[in-house]
Every structure is written in structure tokens, then in C-alpha cells.
XYZ file of N, CA and C in Angstrom:
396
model
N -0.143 -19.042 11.509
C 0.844 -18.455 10.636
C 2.096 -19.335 10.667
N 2.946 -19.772 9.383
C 4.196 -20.460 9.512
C 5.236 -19.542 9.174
N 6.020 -20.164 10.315
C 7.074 -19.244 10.060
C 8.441 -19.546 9.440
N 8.505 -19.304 8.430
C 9.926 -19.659 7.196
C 9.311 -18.543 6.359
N 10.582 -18.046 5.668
C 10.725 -17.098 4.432
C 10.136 -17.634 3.767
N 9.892 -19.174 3.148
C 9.045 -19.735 2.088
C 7.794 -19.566 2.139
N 7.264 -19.182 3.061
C 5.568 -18.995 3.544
C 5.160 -17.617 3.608
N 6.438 -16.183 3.277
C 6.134 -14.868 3.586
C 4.788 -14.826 2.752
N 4.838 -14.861 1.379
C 3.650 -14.746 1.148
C 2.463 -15.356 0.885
N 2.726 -16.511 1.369
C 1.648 -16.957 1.439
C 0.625 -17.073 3.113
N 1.907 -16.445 3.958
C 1.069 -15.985 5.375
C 0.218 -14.388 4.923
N 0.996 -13.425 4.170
C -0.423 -12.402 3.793
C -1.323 -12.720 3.187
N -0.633 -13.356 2.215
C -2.138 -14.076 1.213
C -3.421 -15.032 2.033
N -2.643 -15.478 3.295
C -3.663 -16.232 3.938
C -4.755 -14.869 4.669
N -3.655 -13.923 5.488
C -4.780 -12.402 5.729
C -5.729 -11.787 5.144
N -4.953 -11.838 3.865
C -5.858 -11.305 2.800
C -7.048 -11.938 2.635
N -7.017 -13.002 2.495
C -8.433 -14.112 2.325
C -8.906 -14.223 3.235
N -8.831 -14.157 4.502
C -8.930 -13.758 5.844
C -10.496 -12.972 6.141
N -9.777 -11.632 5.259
C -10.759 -10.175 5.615
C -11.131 -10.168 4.390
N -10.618 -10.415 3.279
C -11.929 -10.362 2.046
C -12.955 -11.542 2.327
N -12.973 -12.336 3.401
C -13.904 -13.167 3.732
C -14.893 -12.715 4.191
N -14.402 -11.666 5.506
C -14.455 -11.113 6.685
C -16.004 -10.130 5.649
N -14.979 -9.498 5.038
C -15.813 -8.247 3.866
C -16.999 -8.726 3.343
N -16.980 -10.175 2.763
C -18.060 -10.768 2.641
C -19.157 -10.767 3.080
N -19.059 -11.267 4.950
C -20.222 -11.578 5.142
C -20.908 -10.256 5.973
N -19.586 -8.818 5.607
C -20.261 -7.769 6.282
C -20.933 -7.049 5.603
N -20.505 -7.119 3.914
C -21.335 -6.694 2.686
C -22.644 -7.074 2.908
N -22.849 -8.244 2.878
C -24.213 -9.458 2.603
C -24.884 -9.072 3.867
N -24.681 -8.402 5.036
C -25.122 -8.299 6.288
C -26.018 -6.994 5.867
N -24.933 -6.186 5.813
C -25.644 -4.720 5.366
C -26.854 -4.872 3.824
N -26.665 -5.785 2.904
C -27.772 -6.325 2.029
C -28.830 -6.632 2.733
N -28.656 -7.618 4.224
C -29.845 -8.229 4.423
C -30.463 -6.903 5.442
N -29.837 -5.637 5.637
C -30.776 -4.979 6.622
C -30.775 -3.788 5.804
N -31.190 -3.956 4.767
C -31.259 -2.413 3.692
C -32.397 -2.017 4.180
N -33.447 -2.815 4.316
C -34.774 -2.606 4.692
C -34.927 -1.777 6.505
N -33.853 -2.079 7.040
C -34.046 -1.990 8.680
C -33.829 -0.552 8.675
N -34.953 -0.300 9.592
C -34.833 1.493 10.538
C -33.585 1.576 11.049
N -32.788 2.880 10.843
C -32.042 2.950 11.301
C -30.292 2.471 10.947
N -30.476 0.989 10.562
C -29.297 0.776 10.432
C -28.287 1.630 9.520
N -26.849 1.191 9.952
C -25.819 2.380 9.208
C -24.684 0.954 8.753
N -24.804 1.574 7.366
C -23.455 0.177 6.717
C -22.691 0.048 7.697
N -22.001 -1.356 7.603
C -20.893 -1.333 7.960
C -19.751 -1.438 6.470
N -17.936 -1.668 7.078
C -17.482 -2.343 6.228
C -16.247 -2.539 7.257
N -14.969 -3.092 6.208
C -13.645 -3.229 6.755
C -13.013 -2.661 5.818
N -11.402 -2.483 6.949
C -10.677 -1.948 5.877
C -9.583 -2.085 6.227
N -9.315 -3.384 5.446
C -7.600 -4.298 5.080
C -6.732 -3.755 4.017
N -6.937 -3.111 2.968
C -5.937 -2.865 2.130
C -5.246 -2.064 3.045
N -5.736 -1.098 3.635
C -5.002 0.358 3.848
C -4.638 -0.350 5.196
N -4.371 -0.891 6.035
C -4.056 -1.477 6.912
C -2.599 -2.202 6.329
N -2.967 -3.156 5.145
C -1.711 -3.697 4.944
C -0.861 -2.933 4.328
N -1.519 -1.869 3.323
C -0.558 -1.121 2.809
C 0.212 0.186 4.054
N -0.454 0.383 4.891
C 0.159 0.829 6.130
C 1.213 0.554 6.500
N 1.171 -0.790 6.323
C 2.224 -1.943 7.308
C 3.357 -1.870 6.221
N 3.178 -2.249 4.994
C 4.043 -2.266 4.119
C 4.833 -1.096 4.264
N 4.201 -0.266 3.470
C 4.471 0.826 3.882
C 5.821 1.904 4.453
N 5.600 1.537 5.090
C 6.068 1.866 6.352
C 7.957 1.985 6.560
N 8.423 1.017 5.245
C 9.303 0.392 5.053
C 9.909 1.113 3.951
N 10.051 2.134 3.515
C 10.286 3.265 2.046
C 11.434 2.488 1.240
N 12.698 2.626 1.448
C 13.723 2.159 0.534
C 13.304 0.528 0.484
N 13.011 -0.294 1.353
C 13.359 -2.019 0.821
C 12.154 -2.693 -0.156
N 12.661 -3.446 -1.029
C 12.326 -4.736 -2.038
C 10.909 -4.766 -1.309
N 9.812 -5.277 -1.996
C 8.620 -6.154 -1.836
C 8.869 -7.414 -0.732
N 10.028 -8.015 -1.018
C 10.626 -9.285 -0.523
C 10.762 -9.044 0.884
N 11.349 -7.952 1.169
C 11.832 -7.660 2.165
C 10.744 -7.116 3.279
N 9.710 -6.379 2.426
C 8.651 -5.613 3.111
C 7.194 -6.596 4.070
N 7.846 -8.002 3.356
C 7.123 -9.255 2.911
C 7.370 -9.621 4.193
N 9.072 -10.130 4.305
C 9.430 -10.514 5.332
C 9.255 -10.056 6.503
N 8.975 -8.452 6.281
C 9.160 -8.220 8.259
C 7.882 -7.911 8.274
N 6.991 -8.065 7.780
C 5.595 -8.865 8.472
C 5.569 -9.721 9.246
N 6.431 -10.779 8.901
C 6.248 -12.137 10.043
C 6.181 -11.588 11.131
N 5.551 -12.542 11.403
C 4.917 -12.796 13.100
C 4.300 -11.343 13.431
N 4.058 -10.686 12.664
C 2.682 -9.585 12.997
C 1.356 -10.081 12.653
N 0.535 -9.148 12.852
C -1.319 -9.476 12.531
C -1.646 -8.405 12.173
N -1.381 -8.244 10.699
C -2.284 -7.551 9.755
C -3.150 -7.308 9.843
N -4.410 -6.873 10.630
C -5.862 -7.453 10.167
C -6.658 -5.860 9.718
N -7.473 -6.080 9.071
C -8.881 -4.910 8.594
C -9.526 -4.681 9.954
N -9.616 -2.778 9.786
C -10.792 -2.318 11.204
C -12.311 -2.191 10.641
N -13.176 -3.034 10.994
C -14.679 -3.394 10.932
C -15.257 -1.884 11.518
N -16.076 -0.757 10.528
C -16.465 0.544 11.110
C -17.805 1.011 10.408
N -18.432 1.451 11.185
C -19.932 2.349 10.527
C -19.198 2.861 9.570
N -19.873 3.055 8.316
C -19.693 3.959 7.136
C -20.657 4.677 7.230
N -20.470 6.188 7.016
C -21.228 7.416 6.550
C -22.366 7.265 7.867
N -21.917 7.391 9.006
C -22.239 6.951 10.050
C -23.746 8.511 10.091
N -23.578 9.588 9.980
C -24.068 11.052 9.751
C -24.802 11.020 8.349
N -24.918 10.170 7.255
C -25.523 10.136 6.153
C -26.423 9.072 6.215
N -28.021 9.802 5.549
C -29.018 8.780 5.468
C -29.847 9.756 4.148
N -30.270 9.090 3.194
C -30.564 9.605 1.972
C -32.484 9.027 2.123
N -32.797 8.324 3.272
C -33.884 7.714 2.989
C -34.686 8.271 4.668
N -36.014 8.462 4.782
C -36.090 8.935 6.151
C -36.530 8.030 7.450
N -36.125 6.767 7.001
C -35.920 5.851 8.231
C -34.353 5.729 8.915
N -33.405 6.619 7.963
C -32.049 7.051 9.021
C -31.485 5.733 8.320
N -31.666 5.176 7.594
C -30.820 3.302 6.884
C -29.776 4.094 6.171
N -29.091 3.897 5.902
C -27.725 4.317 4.947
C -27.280 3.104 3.846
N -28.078 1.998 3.665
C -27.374 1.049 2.857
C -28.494 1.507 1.396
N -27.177 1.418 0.594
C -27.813 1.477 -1.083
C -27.429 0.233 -1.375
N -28.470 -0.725 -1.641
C -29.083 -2.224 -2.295
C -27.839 -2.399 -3.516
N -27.720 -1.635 -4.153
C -27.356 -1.725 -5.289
C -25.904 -1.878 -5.500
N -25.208 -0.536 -4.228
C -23.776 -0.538 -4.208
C -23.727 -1.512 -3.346
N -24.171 -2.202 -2.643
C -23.516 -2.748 -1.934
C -23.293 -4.535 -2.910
N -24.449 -4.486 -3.590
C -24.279 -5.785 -4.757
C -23.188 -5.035 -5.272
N -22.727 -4.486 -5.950
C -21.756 -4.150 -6.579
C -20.407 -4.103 -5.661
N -20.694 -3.778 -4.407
C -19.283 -3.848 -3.717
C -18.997 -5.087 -3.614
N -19.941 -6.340 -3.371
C -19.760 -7.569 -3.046
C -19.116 -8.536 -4.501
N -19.562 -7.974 -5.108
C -19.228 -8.589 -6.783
C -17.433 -8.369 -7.225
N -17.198 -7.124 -6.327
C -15.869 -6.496 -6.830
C -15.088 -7.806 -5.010
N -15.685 -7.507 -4.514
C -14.691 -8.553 -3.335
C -14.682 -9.737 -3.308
N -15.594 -10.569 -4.063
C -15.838 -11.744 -4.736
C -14.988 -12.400 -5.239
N -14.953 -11.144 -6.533
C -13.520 -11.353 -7.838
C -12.097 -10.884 -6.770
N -12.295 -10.667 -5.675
C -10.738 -9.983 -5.298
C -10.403 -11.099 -3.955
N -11.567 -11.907 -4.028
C -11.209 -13.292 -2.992
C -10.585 -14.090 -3.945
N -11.203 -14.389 -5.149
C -10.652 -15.304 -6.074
C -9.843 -14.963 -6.666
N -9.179 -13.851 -6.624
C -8.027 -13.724 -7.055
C -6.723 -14.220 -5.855
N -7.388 -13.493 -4.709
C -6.176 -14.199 -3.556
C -5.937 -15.954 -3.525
N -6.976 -16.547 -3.692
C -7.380 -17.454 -3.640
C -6.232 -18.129 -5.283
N -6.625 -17.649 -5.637
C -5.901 -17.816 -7.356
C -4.495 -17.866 -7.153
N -3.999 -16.891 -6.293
C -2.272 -16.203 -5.707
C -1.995 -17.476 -4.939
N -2.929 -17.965 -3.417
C -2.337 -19.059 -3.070
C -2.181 -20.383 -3.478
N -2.675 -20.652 -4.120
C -2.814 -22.082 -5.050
C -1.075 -21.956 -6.233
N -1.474 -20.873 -6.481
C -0.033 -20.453 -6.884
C 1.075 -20.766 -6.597
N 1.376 -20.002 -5.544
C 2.395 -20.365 -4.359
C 2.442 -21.572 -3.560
N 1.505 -22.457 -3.336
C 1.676 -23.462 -3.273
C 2.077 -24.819 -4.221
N 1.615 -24.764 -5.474
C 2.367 -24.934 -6.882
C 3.429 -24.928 -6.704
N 4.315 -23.838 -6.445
C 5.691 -23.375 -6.441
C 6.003 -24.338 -5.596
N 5.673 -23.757 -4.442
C 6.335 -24.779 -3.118
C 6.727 -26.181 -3.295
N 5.530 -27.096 -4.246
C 5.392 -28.579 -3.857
C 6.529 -28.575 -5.359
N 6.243 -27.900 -6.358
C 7.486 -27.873 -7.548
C 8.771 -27.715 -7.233
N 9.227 -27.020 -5.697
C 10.525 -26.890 -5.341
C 10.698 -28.044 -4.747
N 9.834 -28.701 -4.231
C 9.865 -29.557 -3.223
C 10.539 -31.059 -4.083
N 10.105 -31.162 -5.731
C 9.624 -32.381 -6.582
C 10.911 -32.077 -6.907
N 11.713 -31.045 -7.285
C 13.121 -30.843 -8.008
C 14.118 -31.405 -7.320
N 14.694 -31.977 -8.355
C 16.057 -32.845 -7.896
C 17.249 -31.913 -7.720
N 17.579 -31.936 -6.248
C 18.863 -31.942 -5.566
C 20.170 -31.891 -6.021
């Protein structure tokens, strides 16, 4: 993590890409054991974590909510889903289908973070090129 105001958001944006990574390969995990006895999805869960953190902060700016993140660790809690639910009678809890569909929606929501930092780095090297 760097630490300057110029990097606030692009140190969440780095979290963010972080655990929608993270989400990735726990989606694709639970895909590859749809078939397995027993198993119970997993997932993570970073929004509500960061929006926690944000949060937390009622009257101040985005900017501000931005800033006193630094030097914390945001991160998503990795947990059984529907840990008591099984719709199939080998006790598996993963649906094939939602979970392609969950992976498709975190895909587009990596490349969008992904989209945000390239962004902000743009900015950066454009502040950087401007004459003094």
C-alpha cells in the first residue's frame, strides 16, 4: 500500500481487485465441485466490509472517507454459504448455473476496477506531465 493522499484511491481500488480476484477463483472452485458429495459453496464478502469501513464515517466527503482508510486492510470474509441448504440429496449446495452467472457479474466488476485504476493512473502520470 502507498502512502500519499494521491494513491487514496487507488490503494482501495488496488483491494478491490484484490478480492474480486479472490471471488474469482472461489466462484470457479465451487463450479469445479458442483458434482462433489457434500460440498457447501463458498464465497467472500468485500463490498459490505468496505462499505462497513466507509461507512462508518456519516457526515464526511467520499474524499475524506477515502482518506482515513490509509494504512488499514480492508479485506472480504471467505464463508460457507447456505451452509443448512442442499436442494440435491448428496448434501452439494452449488447451482452450476448461478454460480456461472455470479462469476460473469464479478468478471465485469474486476474490469471495471481494473478500468478505475488505469484511470487514476492516467491522472497521476497527466499531473505529473503538466507544467509547473
Amino acid at each position: 500500500m502507498i502512502n500519499s493522499n494521491a494513491f487514496d484511491y487507488i490503494n482501495v481500488l488496488d483491494a478491490t481487485a484484490d478480492a474480486t480476484w479472490i471471488r474469482n477463483e472461489i466462484l470457479a472452485n465451487n463450479i469445479a465441485n458442483a458434482t462433489t458429495p457434500g460440498y457447501k459453496r463458498e464465497d467472500i464478502d468485500f463490498e459490505n466490509e468496505l462499505r462497513r469501513a466507509l461507512g462508518n464515517m456519516k457526515y464526511k466527503s467520499l474524499d475524506e472517507k477515502v482518506a482515513n482508510l490509509r494504512g488499514t486492510k480492508v479485506k472480504g470474509r471467505s464463508f460457507k454459504d447456505s451452509v443448512n441448504y442442499s436442494y440435491r440429496l448428496d448434501e452439494n449446495n452449488v447451482d452450476p448455473e448461478q454460480e456461472n452467472i455470479e462469476l460473469v457479474s464479478n468478471q465485469l466488476k474486476y474490469q471495471g476496477v481494473i478500468a478505475g485504476l488505469t484511470s487514476e493512473f492516467q491522472n497521476l502520470q497527466t499531473a505529473m506531465k503538466a507544467p509547473s
